[in-house]
Amino acid sequence: MANAKQYCEELFQRVTERNAHEPEFHQAVKEVLESLVPVLEKRPEYISLGIMERIVEPERQIIFRVPWVDDTGKVRVNRGFRIQFNSAIGPYKGGIRFHPSVNVGILKFLGFEQTFKNSLTGLPIGGGKGGSDFDPKGKSDGEVMRFCQSFMTELYRHIGQDIDVPAGDIGVGGREVGYMFGQFKRIKNAYEAGVLTGKGLTFGGSLVRTQATGYGLVYFLDEMLKDKGMAIAGKTVLVSGSGNVSIYATEKVQQMGGKVVAVSDSNGYVYDAEGIKLDTVKRIKEIERGRISEYVKAHPKAEYHEGCSGIWTIKCDIALPCATQNEIDENSAKILVKNGCQAVAEGANMPTTLEGTKVFLDSGVLFGPAKAANAGGVATSALEMSQNSMRLSWTFEEVDAKLKNIMINIFKNSSKAAEDYGLKGNLVAGANMAGFLKVAEAMKAQGLV
Ligand code: NDP
């Protein structure tokens, strides 16, 4: 049999040929395959049992039409997707993204990554992802509701609390989850609270779920820094995006004594040398659904700049990319390193390109990859599912303590896996290995399915 490295290269070649025009999916698979070579050298049965061939192929891909009527009475048609990637360790679990850029390749990258991330949480959840090319920006509440209802009218037949449990992601927050849950309940005539997570607190949602990805990211960052005798207090921090992950990462950094000086959206970024006033960001983004450029109206000393990648040119100690995939390329990574950035933790999914990641690892910057660092959101979703099954609600403090503990364990398990395979300190490899091993063992035990 070919050696593990050659096997992975050939498999990657087949993946690119079979999944043409899906660059984000190729990128995610490449990173994982490269870091699993040392594991496959020790465990060749994962090759002979076809675990690798199967783990890069979604179990099921669903694509459907989503027709709806806008406020002017015009019929609109979007495309809906659900990628059920891997159910070896639990029901498919992963968010729904509404963004014009959504296509099957982006959702396959997200579902693939989700499989390893969910395994890393230590909770029994498989990997999936879904969404639509619908753009909620500029749409009325009525339009968003009609779209969500139409989307769920097809999706409902593919999901369930023991089958597939969607949640939010870009463009899908509490409002959208509420509309989708309402439609699911109506069609099924059953109150199956565990079918969606990220629900409102009045109908089965969990305390801390809103904050979980951002808070979890900062708990992970804190572990990474503490391991090197460093702390968040007193550090200057950049946080890209100004959505769910970004807002609550900023909140936790500020609670821990760090100073966030910049946030962004897809149009540009705001720099506030005195520190970002989070109440203003929450008002603009969570209530008014406006643009981050409006921040300077409330704080004239702050600066607004067009173009979102400019945020990485600001001098900082810590960078937290929390907007979208591939927002830090090789050039931005080099600028961050040159400006003295000491740590990067990924709040968004795959926000750093492969070349950018290499710059950070080669420069000795502490680097927390998304699979590990942003797993707090899905982990708290799984805690929401547990509460729904028990018909109980835990307090904020209880859920927060569980989240923190999960993030500490993810850091420890990723660090240990990297060390076990001779790659001490490389959390990219460590997270891939630790996440993979549990899924691979379950697939091995369950036979060829
Ligand atoms: P939101 O929709 O709440 O916020 C997204 C933010 O990123 C907005 O500020 C948005 O700006 C910006 N953004 C989106 N697309 C782009 C783009 N193409 N270029 C530049 N900026 C962009 O999403 P979330 O905060 O929920 O998600 C952010 C990231 O975190 C995603 O990668 C998501 O997959 C990941 N994630 C989210 C989890 C969650 O629990 N929500 C869990 C784990 C990961 P604008 O308003 O202009 O569009």
Short mmCIF file of C-alpha atoms and ligand atoms in Angstrom, two decimals:
data_model
loop_
_atom_site.label_atom_id
_atom_site.label_comp_id
_atom_site.label_asym_id
_atom_site.label_seq_id
_atom_site.Cartn_x
_atom_site.Cartn_y
_atom_site.Cartn_z
CA MET A 1 0.00 0.00 0.00
CA ALA A 2 1.19 3.52 -0.76
CA ASN A 3 2.60 5.44 2.18
CA ALA A 4 0.24 7.73 4.11
CA LYS A 5 1.55 10.95 2.59
CA GLN A 6 1.21 9.71 -0.95
CA TYR A 7 -2.22 8.24 -0.17
CA CYS A 8 -3.44 11.61 1.15
CA GLU A 9 -2.08 13.44 -1.88
CA GLU A 10 -3.85 11.04 -4.25
CA LEU A 11 -7.07 11.26 -2.26
CA PHE A 12 -6.90 15.06 -2.33
CA GLN A 13 -6.44 14.91 -6.10
CA ARG A 14 -9.60 12.79 -6.41
CA VAL A 15 -11.51 15.19 -4.14
CA THR A 16 -10.60 18.17 -6.32
CA GLU A 17 -11.61 16.31 -9.50
CA ARG A 18 -14.92 15.05 -8.11
CA ASN A 19 -15.84 18.38 -6.54
CA ALA A 20 -14.74 20.81 -9.24
CA HIS A 21 -15.30 24.55 -8.69
CA GLU A 22 -15.50 24.20 -4.90
CA PRO A 23 -12.26 25.91 -3.77
CA GLU A 24 -13.31 26.39 -0.14
CA PHE A 25 -14.09 22.67 0.19
CA HIS A 26 -10.72 21.78 -1.36
CA GLN A 27 -8.96 24.13 1.09
CA ALA A 28 -10.65 22.57 4.13
CA VAL A 29 -9.94 19.00 2.98
CA LYS A 30 -6.30 19.81 2.15
CA GLU A 31 -5.60 21.17 5.62
CA VAL A 32 -7.15 18.14 7.32
CA LEU A 33 -5.51 15.51 5.09
CA GLU A 34 -2.07 17.08 5.47
CA SER A 35 -2.31 17.11 9.24
CA LEU A 36 -3.59 13.52 9.45
CA VAL A 37 -0.56 11.96 7.73
CA PRO A 38 1.20 11.14 11.06
CA VAL A 39 -2.02 9.54 12.37
CA LEU A 40 -2.44 7.39 9.26
CA GLU A 41 1.17 6.27 9.48
CA LYS A 42 0.41 4.83 12.92
CA ARG A 43 -3.12 3.64 12.06
CA PRO A 44 -3.02 2.26 8.47
CA GLU A 45 -6.35 0.48 9.03
CA TYR A 46 -8.09 3.84 8.58
CA ILE A 47 -6.86 3.70 4.98
CA SER A 48 -7.67 0.03 4.35
CA LEU A 49 -11.16 0.40 5.86
CA GLY A 50 -11.88 3.32 3.54
CA ILE A 51 -12.44 5.72 6.46
CA MET A 52 -10.65 8.51 4.64
CA GLU A 53 -12.53 8.01 1.36
CA ARG A 54 -15.81 8.13 3.26
CA ILE A 55 -15.00 11.02 5.59
CA VAL A 56 -14.49 13.42 2.66
CA GLU A 57 -17.83 12.46 1.06
CA PRO A 58 -21.05 13.88 2.58
CA GLU A 59 -23.55 11.20 3.56
CA ARG A 60 -26.33 13.18 1.88
CA GLN A 61 -26.69 16.49 0.01
CA ILE A 62 -30.11 18.08 -0.34
CA ILE A 63 -30.78 20.98 -2.73
CA PHE A 64 -34.22 22.52 -3.08
CA ARG A 65 -36.22 25.44 -4.49
CA VAL A 66 -37.39 28.16 -2.08
CA PRO A 67 -40.14 30.32 -3.62
CA TRP A 68 -41.50 33.33 -1.73
CA VAL A 69 -43.29 36.63 -2.39
CA ASP A 70 -41.66 40.00 -1.64
CA ASP A 71 -43.44 43.08 -0.27
CA THR A 72 -44.24 44.35 -3.78
CA GLY A 73 -46.02 41.09 -4.63
CA LYS A 74 -43.18 39.82 -6.86
CA VAL A 75 -42.31 36.11 -6.81
CA ARG A 76 -38.71 35.41 -5.82
CA VAL A 77 -36.88 32.09 -5.98
CA ASN A 78 -33.83 31.16 -3.94
CA ARG A 79 -31.94 27.91 -3.58
CA GLY A 80 -31.89 26.00 -0.29
CA PHE A 81 -29.31 23.43 0.83
CA ARG A 82 -28.66 20.98 3.63
CA ILE A 83 -25.41 19.00 3.69
CA GLN A 84 -25.66 16.01 6.04
CA PHE A 85 -21.97 15.30 6.27
CA ASN A 86 -21.30 12.72 8.94
CA SER A 87 -23.52 11.02 11.54
CA ALA A 88 -21.00 8.58 13.06
CA ILE A 89 -21.13 10.08 16.56
CA GLY A 90 -24.59 11.67 16.65
CA PRO A 91 -27.35 13.39 14.65
CA TYR A 92 -26.11 15.87 12.05
CA LYS A 93 -25.63 19.26 13.69
CA GLY A 94 -24.58 22.58 12.21
CA GLY A 95 -25.86 26.03 11.38
CA ILE A 96 -27.86 27.54 8.56
CA ARG A 97 -26.32 30.43 6.62
CA PHE A 98 -28.29 33.00 4.64
CA HIS A 99 -25.89 34.98 2.44
CA PRO A 100 -25.78 35.66 -1.32
CA SER A 101 -22.39 33.87 -1.53
CA VAL A 102 -23.83 30.54 -0.30
CA ASN A 103 -23.29 27.60 -2.67
CA VAL A 104 -22.79 23.88 -2.32
CA GLY A 105 -18.98 24.14 -2.06
CA ILE A 106 -19.08 26.62 0.82
CA LEU A 107 -21.60 24.50 2.70
CA LYS A 108 -19.53 21.35 2.10
CA PHE A 109 -16.46 23.04 3.58
CA LEU A 110 -18.52 24.13 6.56
CA GLY A 111 -20.13 20.69 7.04
CA PHE A 112 -16.78 18.93 6.73
CA GLU A 113 -15.17 21.20 9.33
CA GLN A 114 -18.22 20.87 11.56
CA THR A 115 -17.75 17.10 11.77
CA PHE A 116 -14.35 17.48 13.46
CA LYS A 117 -15.40 20.48 15.53
CA ASN A 118 -18.42 18.69 16.94
CA SER A 119 -16.31 15.69 17.81
CA LEU A 120 -13.85 17.96 19.63
CA THR A 121 -16.60 19.26 21.93
CA GLY A 122 -16.82 15.78 23.47
CA LEU A 123 -20.60 15.81 22.90
CA PRO A 124 -22.57 13.30 20.77
CA ILE A 125 -23.20 15.37 17.63
CA GLY A 126 -22.42 14.63 13.99
CA GLY A 127 -21.61 17.22 11.31
CA GLY A 128 -23.89 19.11 8.94
CA LYS A 129 -24.51 22.57 7.50
CA GLY A 130 -27.15 24.28 5.43
CA GLY A 131 -28.40 27.55 4.11
CA SER A 132 -29.52 29.57 1.16
CA ASP A 133 -28.30 32.26 -1.22
CA PHE A 134 -31.08 34.48 0.21
CA ASP A 135 -29.79 37.88 1.36
CA PRO A 136 -31.63 39.06 4.51
CA LYS A 137 -30.00 42.50 4.25
CA GLY A 138 -32.53 45.21 3.44
CA LYS A 139 -35.49 42.81 3.67
CA SER A 140 -38.52 43.60 5.84
CA ASP A 141 -39.46 41.36 8.79
CA GLY A 142 -42.41 40.11 6.72
CA GLU A 143 -40.16 39.14 3.82
CA VAL A 144 -37.71 37.35 6.13
CA MET A 145 -40.62 35.48 7.75
CA ARG A 146 -42.11 34.38 4.43
CA PHE A 147 -38.71 33.23 3.23
CA CYS A 148 -38.01 31.27 6.44
CA GLN A 149 -41.44 29.61 6.25
CA SER A 150 -40.89 28.55 2.64
CA PHE A 151 -37.38 27.30 3.45
CA MET A 152 -38.69 25.19 6.35
CA THR A 153 -41.62 23.86 4.30
CA GLU A 154 -39.07 21.77 2.40
CA LEU A 155 -36.37 21.37 5.07
CA TYR A 156 -38.73 19.94 7.71
CA ARG A 157 -38.84 16.51 6.03
CA HIS A 158 -35.07 16.11 6.41
CA ILE A 159 -34.54 17.20 10.04
CA GLY A 160 -35.55 16.09 13.54
CA GLN A 161 -34.12 16.04 17.04
CA ASP A 162 -32.57 12.59 16.43
CA ILE A 163 -31.83 13.16 12.73
CA ASP A 164 -30.43 16.59 12.01
CA VAL A 165 -30.52 19.68 14.23
CA PRO A 166 -29.83 23.03 12.49
CA ALA A 167 -28.90 26.32 14.24
CA GLY A 168 -27.89 29.86 13.22
CA ASP A 169 -24.86 31.13 11.29
CA ILE A 170 -24.21 34.19 9.12
CA GLY A 171 -27.52 35.94 8.46
CA VAL A 172 -29.46 33.57 10.72
CA GLY A 173 -30.03 34.70 14.31
CA GLY A 174 -32.84 34.51 16.84
CA ARG A 175 -35.42 36.09 14.51
CA GLU A 176 -34.87 33.57 11.71
CA VAL A 177 -34.63 30.55 14.04
CA GLY A 178 -37.94 31.64 15.61
CA TYR A 179 -39.73 31.84 12.24
CA MET A 180 -38.31 28.48 11.15
CA PHE A 181 -39.26 26.80 14.43
CA GLY A 182 -42.81 28.17 14.18
CA GLN A 183 -43.25 26.74 10.69
CA PHE A 184 -41.74 23.36 11.68
CA LYS A 185 -44.12 23.11 14.65
CA ARG A 186 -47.09 24.00 12.49
CA ILE A 187 -46.31 21.44 9.79
CA LYS A 188 -45.50 18.64 12.24
CA ASN A 189 -48.24 19.46 14.74
CA ALA A 190 -45.72 18.53 17.42
CA TYR A 191 -43.63 20.55 19.85
CA GLU A 192 -40.21 19.02 19.19
CA ALA A 193 -38.08 21.72 20.78
CA GLY A 194 -34.81 19.88 20.13
CA VAL A 195 -35.11 20.16 16.34
CA LEU A 196 -33.45 23.58 16.16
CA THR A 197 -31.06 25.36 18.50
CA GLY A 198 -30.51 29.06 19.07
CA LYS A 199 -34.21 29.37 19.93
CA GLY A 200 -35.64 32.26 21.95
CA LEU A 201 -35.59 31.91 25.72
CA THR A 202 -39.40 31.75 25.91
CA PHE A 203 -39.62 28.59 23.76
CA GLY A 204 -36.79 26.25 24.66
CA GLY A 205 -33.67 28.35 24.05
CA SER A 206 -30.69 28.10 26.36
CA LEU A 207 -29.15 30.91 28.33
CA VAL A 208 -25.62 31.72 27.03
CA ARG A 209 -26.35 30.34 23.50
CA THR A 210 -26.35 33.88 22.08
CA GLN A 211 -22.99 34.65 23.69
CA ALA A 212 -21.50 31.16 23.38
CA THR A 213 -19.32 31.31 20.26
CA GLY A 214 -17.77 34.66 21.19
CA TYR A 215 -17.36 33.84 24.89
CA GLY A 216 -16.03 30.37 24.08
CA LEU A 217 -13.51 31.86 21.68
CA VAL A 218 -12.14 34.11 24.38
CA TYR A 219 -12.05 31.26 26.95
CA PHE A 220 -10.00 29.29 24.42
CA LEU A 221 -7.73 32.29 23.78
CA ASP A 222 -7.26 32.69 27.51
CA GLU A 223 -6.10 29.04 27.81
CA MET A 224 -3.72 29.46 24.89
CA LEU A 225 -2.19 32.57 26.48
CA LYS A 226 -2.08 31.15 30.03
CA ASP A 227 -0.15 28.16 28.71
CA LYS A 228 2.62 30.64 27.78
CA GLY A 229 2.33 32.69 30.97
CA MET A 230 0.42 35.49 29.22
CA ALA A 231 -3.01 37.09 29.83
CA ILE A 232 -5.74 39.00 27.97
CA ALA A 233 -5.69 41.91 30.46
CA GLY A 234 -3.95 44.95 29.03
CA LYS A 235 -3.77 43.60 25.47
CA THR A 236 -4.88 45.51 22.36
CA VAL A 237 -7.28 43.41 20.30
CA LEU A 238 -8.76 43.55 16.77
CA VAL A 239 -12.09 41.79 16.22
CA SER A 240 -13.35 41.61 12.63
CA GLY A 241 -17.07 41.47 11.88
CA SER A 242 -19.79 42.99 14.03
CA GLY A 243 -22.26 40.14 14.11
CA ASN A 244 -23.04 37.56 16.75
CA VAL A 245 -19.57 36.08 17.20
CA SER A 246 -17.77 39.41 17.02
CA ILE A 247 -20.04 41.23 19.49
CA TYR A 248 -19.76 38.59 22.21
CA ALA A 249 -16.04 38.01 21.68
CA THR A 250 -15.61 41.77 22.17
CA GLU A 251 -17.78 41.69 25.29
CA LYS A 252 -15.74 38.90 26.89
CA VAL A 253 -12.38 40.46 25.97
CA GLN A 254 -13.54 43.68 27.61
CA GLN A 255 -14.73 41.80 30.72
CA MET A 256 -11.30 40.21 30.97
CA GLY A 257 -9.48 43.55 30.79
CA GLY A 258 -8.44 43.59 27.13
CA LYS A 259 -8.99 46.60 24.86
CA VAL A 260 -10.78 46.03 21.55
CA VAL A 261 -9.87 48.92 19.24
CA ALA A 262 -11.52 47.85 15.98
CA VAL A 263 -14.54 46.00 14.56
CA SER A 264 -15.81 45.78 10.95
CA ASP A 265 -18.55 44.67 8.57
CA SER A 266 -18.49 43.75 4.91
CA ASN A 267 -18.14 47.42 3.89
CA GLY A 268 -15.40 48.69 6.18
CA TYR A 269 -13.96 48.96 9.67
CA VAL A 270 -14.06 51.29 12.64
CA TYR A 271 -10.98 52.20 14.68
CA ASP A 272 -11.54 53.65 18.15
CA ALA A 273 -8.26 54.21 19.97
CA GLU A 274 -10.12 54.65 23.27
CA GLY A 275 -11.72 51.24 22.92
CA ILE A 276 -14.86 50.14 21.07
CA LYS A 277 -18.10 51.12 22.82
CA LEU A 278 -20.02 47.89 22.55
CA ASP A 279 -23.43 49.38 23.41
CA THR A 280 -23.22 51.43 20.22
CA VAL A 281 -22.26 48.37 18.11
CA LYS A 282 -25.13 46.36 19.63
CA ARG A 283 -27.60 49.16 18.92
CA ILE A 284 -26.48 49.50 15.29
CA LYS A 285 -26.24 45.79 14.54
CA GLU A 286 -28.67 43.99 16.83
CA ILE A 287 -31.50 46.55 16.92
CA GLU A 288 -31.24 48.83 13.89
CA ARG A 289 -29.60 46.24 11.58
CA GLY A 290 -27.49 49.11 10.22
CA ARG A 291 -23.93 49.60 8.94
CA ILE A 292 -20.84 49.83 11.14
CA SER A 293 -19.98 53.18 9.48
CA GLU A 294 -22.74 54.69 11.66
CA TYR A 295 -20.53 54.16 14.74
CA VAL A 296 -18.63 57.40 14.08
CA LYS A 297 -21.84 59.45 14.30
CA ALA A 298 -22.05 58.49 17.98
CA HIS A 299 -18.27 58.65 18.57
CA PRO A 300 -16.75 61.33 16.32
CA LYS A 301 -13.20 60.71 17.61
CA ALA A 302 -13.30 57.20 16.08
CA GLU A 303 -12.32 56.64 12.44
CA TYR A 304 -14.24 54.74 9.75
CA HIS A 305 -12.39 53.27 6.76
CA GLU A 306 -13.90 51.62 3.68
CA GLY A 307 -12.72 48.10 2.87
CA CYS A 308 -12.80 45.34 5.46
CA SER A 309 -9.28 43.85 5.11
CA GLY A 310 -7.70 47.16 6.27
CA ILE A 311 -8.51 46.19 9.85
CA TRP A 312 -5.47 43.86 9.87
CA THR A 313 -3.09 46.79 9.29
CA ILE A 314 -3.82 48.17 12.77
CA LYS A 315 -1.15 47.43 15.38
CA CYS A 316 -2.37 44.87 17.90
CA ASP A 317 -1.34 42.14 20.34
CA ILE A 318 -4.21 39.80 19.47
CA ALA A 319 -6.33 39.32 16.34
CA LEU A 320 -9.74 37.64 16.41
CA PRO A 321 -11.14 37.16 12.89
CA CYS A 322 -14.90 36.73 13.45
CA ALA A 323 -16.52 37.64 10.08
CA THR A 324 -16.13 35.06 7.31
CA GLN A 325 -13.88 32.60 5.45
CA ASN A 326 -10.51 33.66 4.01
CA GLU A 327 -10.54 37.17 5.51
CA ILE A 328 -6.83 36.93 6.49
CA ASP A 329 -4.62 36.12 3.53
CA GLU A 330 -0.85 35.71 3.45
CA ASN A 331 -0.27 39.44 3.08
CA SER A 332 -2.52 40.41 6.00
CA ALA A 333 -0.89 37.70 8.12
CA LYS A 334 2.56 39.10 7.36
CA ILE A 335 1.43 42.61 8.30
CA LEU A 336 -0.02 41.35 11.60
CA VAL A 337 3.23 39.53 12.43
CA LYS A 338 5.33 42.57 11.48
CA ASN A 339 3.20 44.75 13.75
CA GLY A 340 3.87 42.49 16.74
CA CYS A 341 0.69 40.40 16.90
CA GLN A 342 1.29 37.58 19.39
CA ALA A 343 -1.89 35.51 19.15
CA VAL A 344 -4.67 34.79 16.67
CA ALA A 345 -7.84 32.86 17.53
CA GLU A 346 -10.38 32.15 14.80
CA GLY A 347 -14.00 33.00 15.65
CA ALA A 348 -15.19 32.66 12.06
CA ASN A 349 -14.91 29.39 10.13
CA MET A 350 -11.68 29.13 8.13
CA PRO A 351 -11.02 32.90 8.23
CA THR A 352 -7.32 32.39 7.49
CA THR A 353 -6.08 31.07 4.15
CA LEU A 354 -3.67 28.09 4.16
CA GLU A 355 -0.82 30.49 3.28
CA GLY A 356 -1.82 32.89 6.08
CA THR A 357 -1.93 30.04 8.60
CA LYS A 358 1.57 29.01 7.56
CA VAL A 359 2.84 32.56 8.18
CA PHE A 360 1.46 32.49 11.73
CA LEU A 361 2.77 29.00 12.54
CA ASP A 362 6.22 29.72 11.08
CA SER A 363 6.46 33.00 13.02
CA GLY A 364 5.60 31.40 16.35
CA VAL A 365 2.34 33.35 16.72
CA LEU A 366 -0.04 31.44 19.04
CA PHE A 367 -2.74 30.21 16.68
CA GLY A 368 -6.15 28.84 17.70
CA PRO A 369 -7.86 27.25 14.66
CA ALA A 370 -11.61 27.66 14.15
CA LYS A 371 -12.49 24.00 14.70
CA ALA A 372 -11.25 24.28 18.26
CA ALA A 373 -11.57 27.97 19.07
CA ASN A 374 -15.14 28.59 17.87
CA ALA A 375 -16.63 25.27 19.00
CA GLY A 376 -18.32 26.93 21.99
CA GLY A 377 -21.38 27.82 19.90
CA VAL A 378 -22.20 24.30 18.82
CA ALA A 379 -21.25 22.93 22.25
CA THR A 380 -23.83 25.21 23.85
CA SER A 381 -26.32 24.18 21.17
CA ALA A 382 -25.81 20.60 22.34
CA LEU A 383 -26.41 21.80 25.91
CA GLU A 384 -29.64 23.39 24.64
CA MET A 385 -30.64 19.99 23.19
CA SER A 386 -29.93 18.32 26.55
CA GLN A 387 -32.11 20.86 28.37
CA ASN A 388 -34.90 20.36 25.80
CA SER A 389 -34.78 16.56 26.29
CA MET A 390 -34.88 16.93 30.07
CA ARG A 391 -37.51 19.72 29.87
CA LEU A 392 -35.36 21.75 32.23
CA SER A 393 -33.47 25.07 32.03
CA TRP A 394 -30.10 25.63 33.58
CA THR A 395 -29.03 29.06 34.92
CA PHE A 396 -26.71 31.38 33.04
CA GLU A 397 -23.91 30.54 35.48
CA GLU A 398 -24.40 26.78 35.05
CA VAL A 399 -24.29 26.91 31.24
CA ASP A 400 -21.38 29.38 31.24
CA ALA A 401 -19.37 27.13 33.57
CA LYS A 402 -20.03 24.11 31.32
CA LEU A 403 -19.01 26.13 28.25
CA LYS A 404 -15.78 27.24 29.89
CA ASN A 405 -14.96 23.70 30.91
CA ILE A 406 -15.59 22.43 27.37
CA MET A 407 -13.26 25.08 25.90
CA ILE A 408 -10.52 24.21 28.40
CA ASN A 409 -10.86 20.53 27.45
CA ILE A 410 -10.77 21.29 23.74
CA PHE A 411 -7.53 23.22 24.28
CA LYS A 412 -6.03 20.39 26.34
CA ASN A 413 -7.09 17.63 23.93
CA SER A 414 -5.85 19.51 20.87
CA SER A 415 -2.52 20.32 22.56
CA LYS A 416 -2.08 16.72 23.69
CA ALA A 417 -2.86 15.25 20.25
CA ALA A 418 -0.30 17.60 18.67
CA GLU A 419 2.29 16.58 21.25
CA ASP A 420 1.51 12.84 20.90
CA TYR A 421 2.29 13.05 17.19
CA GLY A 422 5.47 15.14 17.57
CA LEU A 423 3.93 18.50 16.64
CA LYS A 424 3.93 20.23 20.04
CA GLY A 425 2.24 23.64 19.95
CA ASN A 426 0.61 23.13 16.52
CA LEU A 427 -3.07 23.39 17.42
CA VAL A 428 -4.13 23.23 13.76
CA ALA A 429 -2.80 19.69 13.50
CA GLY A 430 -3.81 18.84 17.08
CA ALA A 431 -7.45 19.88 16.60
CA ASN A 432 -7.72 17.96 13.32
CA MET A 433 -6.21 14.85 14.87
CA ALA A 434 -8.23 14.89 18.10
CA GLY A 435 -11.48 15.59 16.23
CA PHE A 436 -10.75 12.94 13.62
CA LEU A 437 -9.82 10.07 15.95
CA LYS A 438 -13.19 9.84 17.68
CA VAL A 439 -15.14 9.98 14.39
CA ALA A 440 -12.81 7.42 12.75
CA GLU A 441 -13.15 4.98 15.66
CA ALA A 442 -16.96 5.27 15.53
CA MET A 443 -16.95 4.71 11.75
CA LYS A 444 -14.70 1.69 12.16
CA ALA A 445 -16.99 0.19 14.81
CA GLN A 446 -20.15 0.78 12.73
CA GLY A 447 -18.87 -1.05 9.64
CA LEU A 448 -19.13 -0.01 6.02
CA VAL A 449 -22.10 2.36 6.01
P1 NDP B 1 -23.48 37.30 11.64
O1 NDP B 1 -24.32 37.26 10.42
O2 NDP B 1 -24.08 37.60 12.94
O3 NDP B 1 -22.26 38.34 11.42
C1 NDP B 1 -21.37 38.21 10.37
C2 NDP B 1 -20.44 39.40 10.37
O4 NDP B 1 -19.41 39.17 9.40
C3 NDP B 1 -21.12 40.69 9.95
O5 NDP B 1 -20.47 41.77 10.55
C4 NDP B 1 -20.92 40.70 8.44
O6 NDP B 1 -20.96 41.98 7.87
C5 NDP B 1 -19.53 40.12 8.33
N1 NDP B 1 -19.40 39.41 7.03
C6 NDP B 1 -20.19 38.43 6.56
N2 NDP B 1 -19.79 38.06 5.33
C7 NDP B 1 -18.74 38.83 5.04
C8 NDP B 1 -17.90 38.92 3.91
N3 NDP B 1 -18.07 38.14 2.82
N4 NDP B 1 -16.89 39.83 3.96
C9 NDP B 1 -16.71 40.60 5.07
N5 NDP B 1 -17.49 40.56 6.16
C10 NDP B 1 -18.48 39.69 6.14
O7 NDP B 1 -22.71 35.88 11.65
P2 NDP B 1 -21.99 35.16 12.87
O8 NDP B 1 -21.35 36.16 13.75
O9 NDP B 1 -22.94 34.17 13.43
O10 NDP B 1 -20.86 34.33 12.10
C11 NDP B 1 -19.57 34.87 11.83
C12 NDP B 1 -18.61 33.72 11.55
O11 NDP B 1 -18.55 32.85 12.69
C13 NDP B 1 -18.98 32.81 10.37
O12 NDP B 1 -17.80 32.34 9.76
C14 NDP B 1 -19.69 31.65 11.05
O13 NDP B 1 -19.65 30.46 10.25
C15 NDP B 1 -18.84 31.52 12.29
N6 NDP B 1 -19.47 30.81 13.40
C16 NDP B 1 -20.66 31.23 13.93
C17 NDP B 1 -21.22 30.56 14.99
C18 NDP B 1 -22.44 31.06 15.67
O14 NDP B 1 -22.77 30.50 16.72
N7 NDP B 1 -23.12 32.07 15.18
C19 NDP B 1 -20.61 29.33 15.51
C20 NDP B 1 -19.31 29.02 14.96
C21 NDP B 1 -18.81 29.72 13.92
P3 NDP B 1 -22.29 42.47 7.11
O15 NDP B 1 -23.27 42.81 8.17
O16 NDP B 1 -21.83 43.64 6.32
O17 NDP B 1 -22.73 41.32 6.24
#
